[in-house]
PDB file of C-alpha atoms in Angstrom:
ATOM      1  CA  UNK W 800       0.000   0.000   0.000  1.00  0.00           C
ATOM      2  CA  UNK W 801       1.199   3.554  -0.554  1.00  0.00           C
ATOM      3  CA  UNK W 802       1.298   5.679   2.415  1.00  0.00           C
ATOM      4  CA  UNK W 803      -0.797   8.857   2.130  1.00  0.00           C
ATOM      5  CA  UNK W 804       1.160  12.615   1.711  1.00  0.00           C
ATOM      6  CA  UNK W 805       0.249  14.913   4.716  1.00  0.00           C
ATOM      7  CA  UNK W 806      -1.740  17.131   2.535  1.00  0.00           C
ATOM      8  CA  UNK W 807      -3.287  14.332   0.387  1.00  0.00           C
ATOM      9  CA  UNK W 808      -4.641  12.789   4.702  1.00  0.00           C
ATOM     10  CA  UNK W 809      -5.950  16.351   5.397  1.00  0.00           C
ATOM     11  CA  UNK W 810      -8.009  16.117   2.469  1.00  0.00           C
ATOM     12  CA  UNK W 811      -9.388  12.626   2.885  1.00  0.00           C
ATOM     13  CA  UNK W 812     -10.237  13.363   6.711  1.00  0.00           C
ATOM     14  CA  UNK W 813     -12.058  17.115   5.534  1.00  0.00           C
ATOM     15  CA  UNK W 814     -13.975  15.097   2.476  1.00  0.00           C
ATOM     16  CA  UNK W 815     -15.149  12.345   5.851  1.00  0.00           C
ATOM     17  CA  UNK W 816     -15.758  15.267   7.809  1.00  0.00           C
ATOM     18  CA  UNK W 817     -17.945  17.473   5.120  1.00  0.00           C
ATOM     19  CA  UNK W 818     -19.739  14.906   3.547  1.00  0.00           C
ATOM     20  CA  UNK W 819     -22.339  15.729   1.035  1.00  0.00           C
ATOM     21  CA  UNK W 820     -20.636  19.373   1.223  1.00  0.00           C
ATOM     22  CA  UNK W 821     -17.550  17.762   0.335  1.00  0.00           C
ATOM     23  CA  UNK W 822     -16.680  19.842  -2.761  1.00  0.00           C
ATOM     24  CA  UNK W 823     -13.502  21.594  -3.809  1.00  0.00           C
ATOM     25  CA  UNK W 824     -13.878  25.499  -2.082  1.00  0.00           C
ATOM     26  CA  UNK W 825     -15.578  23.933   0.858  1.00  0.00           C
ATOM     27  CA  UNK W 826     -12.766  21.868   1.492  1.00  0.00           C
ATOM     28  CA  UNK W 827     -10.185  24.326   0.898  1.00  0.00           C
ATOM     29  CA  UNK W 828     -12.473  26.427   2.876  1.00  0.00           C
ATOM     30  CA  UNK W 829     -12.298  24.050   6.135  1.00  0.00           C
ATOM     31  CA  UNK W 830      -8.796  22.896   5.692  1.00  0.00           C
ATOM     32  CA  UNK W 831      -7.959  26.724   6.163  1.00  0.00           C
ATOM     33  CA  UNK W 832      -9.406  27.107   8.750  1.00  0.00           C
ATOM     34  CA  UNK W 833      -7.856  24.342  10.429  1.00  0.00           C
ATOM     35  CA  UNK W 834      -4.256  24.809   9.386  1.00  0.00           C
ATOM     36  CA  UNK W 835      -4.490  28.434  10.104  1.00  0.00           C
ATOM     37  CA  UNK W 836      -3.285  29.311   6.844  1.00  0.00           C
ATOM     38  CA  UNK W 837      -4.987  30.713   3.679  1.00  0.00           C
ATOM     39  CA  UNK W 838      -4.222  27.061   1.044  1.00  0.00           C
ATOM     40  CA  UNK W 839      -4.330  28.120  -2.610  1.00  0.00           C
ATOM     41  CA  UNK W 840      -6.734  26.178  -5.042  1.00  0.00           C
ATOM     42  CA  UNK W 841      -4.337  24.414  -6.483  1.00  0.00           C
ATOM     43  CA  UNK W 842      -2.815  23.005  -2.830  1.00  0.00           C
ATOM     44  CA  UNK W 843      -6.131  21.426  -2.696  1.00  0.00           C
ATOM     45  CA  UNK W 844      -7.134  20.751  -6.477  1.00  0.00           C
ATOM     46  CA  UNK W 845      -3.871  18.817  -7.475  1.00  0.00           C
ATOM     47  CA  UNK W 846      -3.979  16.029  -4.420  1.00  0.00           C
ATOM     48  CA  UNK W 847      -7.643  15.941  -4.859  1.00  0.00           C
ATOM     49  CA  UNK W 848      -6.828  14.544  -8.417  1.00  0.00           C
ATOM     50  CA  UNK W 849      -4.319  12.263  -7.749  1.00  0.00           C
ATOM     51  CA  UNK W 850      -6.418  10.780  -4.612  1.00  0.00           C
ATOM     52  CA  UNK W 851      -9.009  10.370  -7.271  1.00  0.00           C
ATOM     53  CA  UNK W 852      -6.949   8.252  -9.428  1.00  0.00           C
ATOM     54  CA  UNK W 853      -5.860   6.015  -7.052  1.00  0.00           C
ATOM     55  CA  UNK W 854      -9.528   5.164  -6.100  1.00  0.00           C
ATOM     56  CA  UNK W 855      -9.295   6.375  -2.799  1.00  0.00           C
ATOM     57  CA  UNK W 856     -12.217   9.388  -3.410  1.00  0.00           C
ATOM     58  CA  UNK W 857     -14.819   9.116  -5.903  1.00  0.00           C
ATOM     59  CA  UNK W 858     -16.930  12.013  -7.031  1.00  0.00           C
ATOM     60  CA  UNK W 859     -20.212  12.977  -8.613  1.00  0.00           C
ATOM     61  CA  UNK W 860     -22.199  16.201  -9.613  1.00  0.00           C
ATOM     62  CA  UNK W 861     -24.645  17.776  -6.989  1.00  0.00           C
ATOM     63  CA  UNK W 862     -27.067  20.080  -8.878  1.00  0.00           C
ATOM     64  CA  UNK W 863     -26.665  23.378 -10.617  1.00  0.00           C
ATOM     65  CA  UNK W 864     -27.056  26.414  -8.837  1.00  0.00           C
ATOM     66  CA  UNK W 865     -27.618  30.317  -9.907  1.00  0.00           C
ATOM     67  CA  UNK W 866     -25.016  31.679  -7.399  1.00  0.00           C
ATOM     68  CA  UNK W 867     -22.818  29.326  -9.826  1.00  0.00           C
ATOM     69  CA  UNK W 868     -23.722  30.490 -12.984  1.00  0.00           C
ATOM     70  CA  UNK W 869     -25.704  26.894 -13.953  1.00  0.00           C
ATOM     71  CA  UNK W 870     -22.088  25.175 -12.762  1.00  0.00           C
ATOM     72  CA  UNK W 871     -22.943  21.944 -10.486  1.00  0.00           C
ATOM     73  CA  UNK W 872     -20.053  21.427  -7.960  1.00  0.00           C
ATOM     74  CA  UNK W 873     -18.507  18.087  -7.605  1.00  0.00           C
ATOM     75  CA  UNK W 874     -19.018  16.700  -4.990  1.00  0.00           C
ATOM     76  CA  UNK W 875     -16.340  13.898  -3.314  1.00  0.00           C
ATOM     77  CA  UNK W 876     -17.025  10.905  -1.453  1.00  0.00           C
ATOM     78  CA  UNK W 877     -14.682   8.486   0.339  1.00  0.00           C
ATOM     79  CA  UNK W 878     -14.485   4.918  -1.246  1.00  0.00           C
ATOM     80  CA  UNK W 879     -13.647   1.800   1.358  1.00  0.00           C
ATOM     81  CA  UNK W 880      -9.772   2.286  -0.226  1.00  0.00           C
ATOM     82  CA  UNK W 881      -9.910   5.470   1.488  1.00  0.00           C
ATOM     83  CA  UNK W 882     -11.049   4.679   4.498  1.00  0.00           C
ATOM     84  CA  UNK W 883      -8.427   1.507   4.415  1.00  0.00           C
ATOM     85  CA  UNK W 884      -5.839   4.239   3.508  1.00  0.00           C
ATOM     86  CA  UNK W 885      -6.307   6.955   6.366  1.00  0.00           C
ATOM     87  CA  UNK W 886      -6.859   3.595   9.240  1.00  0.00           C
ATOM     88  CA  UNK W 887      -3.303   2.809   7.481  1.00  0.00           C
ATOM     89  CA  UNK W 888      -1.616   5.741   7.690  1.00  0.00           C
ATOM     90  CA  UNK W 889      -3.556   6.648  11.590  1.00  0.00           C
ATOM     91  CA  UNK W 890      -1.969   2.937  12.434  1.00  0.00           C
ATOM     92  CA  UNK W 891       1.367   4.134  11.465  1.00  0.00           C
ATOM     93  CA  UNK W 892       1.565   7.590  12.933  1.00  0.00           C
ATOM     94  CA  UNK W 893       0.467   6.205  16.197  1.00  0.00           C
ATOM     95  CA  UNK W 894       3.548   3.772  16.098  1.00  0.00           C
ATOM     96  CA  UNK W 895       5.541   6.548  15.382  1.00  0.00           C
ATOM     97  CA  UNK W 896       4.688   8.890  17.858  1.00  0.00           C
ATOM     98  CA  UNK W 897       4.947   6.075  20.305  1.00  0.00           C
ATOM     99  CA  UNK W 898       8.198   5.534  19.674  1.00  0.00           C
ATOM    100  CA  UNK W 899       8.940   9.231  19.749  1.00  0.00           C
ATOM    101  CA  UNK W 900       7.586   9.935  22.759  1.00  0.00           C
ATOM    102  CA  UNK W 901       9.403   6.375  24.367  1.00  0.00           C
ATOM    103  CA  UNK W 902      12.856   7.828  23.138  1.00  0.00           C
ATOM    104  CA  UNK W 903      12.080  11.449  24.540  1.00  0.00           C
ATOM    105  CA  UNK W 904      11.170   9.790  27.680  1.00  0.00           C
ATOM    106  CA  UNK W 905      14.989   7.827  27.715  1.00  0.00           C
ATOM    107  CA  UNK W 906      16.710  11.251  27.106  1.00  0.00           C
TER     108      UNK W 906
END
């Protein structure tokens, strides 16, 4: 299995944590908020993608809107690979801070 990139497990745990809102500016939107940082678009749109691709997201179109012009957003979804994939990579950062905090302890 390939191990998740920090920014690519943000976005998997704000698409679980949105939902049915789970669309590109509302993510950026909450991940902001969270990292205490303004993200750029394209921080969120280019991991978005690739998470796509790799079947760990998968995405469909809610209905069009006249704030948006007639645009539907797309909305994202986790698939049981992503769910497998962040219970992965929560398994492994546990062990790692575990061992952190055993050798800080030693020192």
């Amino acid at each position: 299995m390939e191990y998740l990139s920090q920014r690519e497990e943000q976005i998997l745990l704000a698409i679980g944590y949105l939902r049915e809102y789970a669309y590109l500016v509302a993510i950026r939107k909450h991940l902001s908020t969270i990292v205490w940082k303004e993200l750029s678009i394209g921080a969120i749109h280019i991991p978005l993608r690739r998470i796509e691709k790799q079947g760990l997201i998968s995405a469909s179109f809610g209905e069009s809107t006249a704030v948006r012009g007639g645009r539907r957003k797309k909305i994202y979804r986790l698939t049981s690979a992503g769910l497998a994939a962040l219970e992965e990579n929560k398994k492994v950062s546990d062990r790692l801070w575990k061992d952190y905090l055993k050798a800080k302890a030693l020192s």
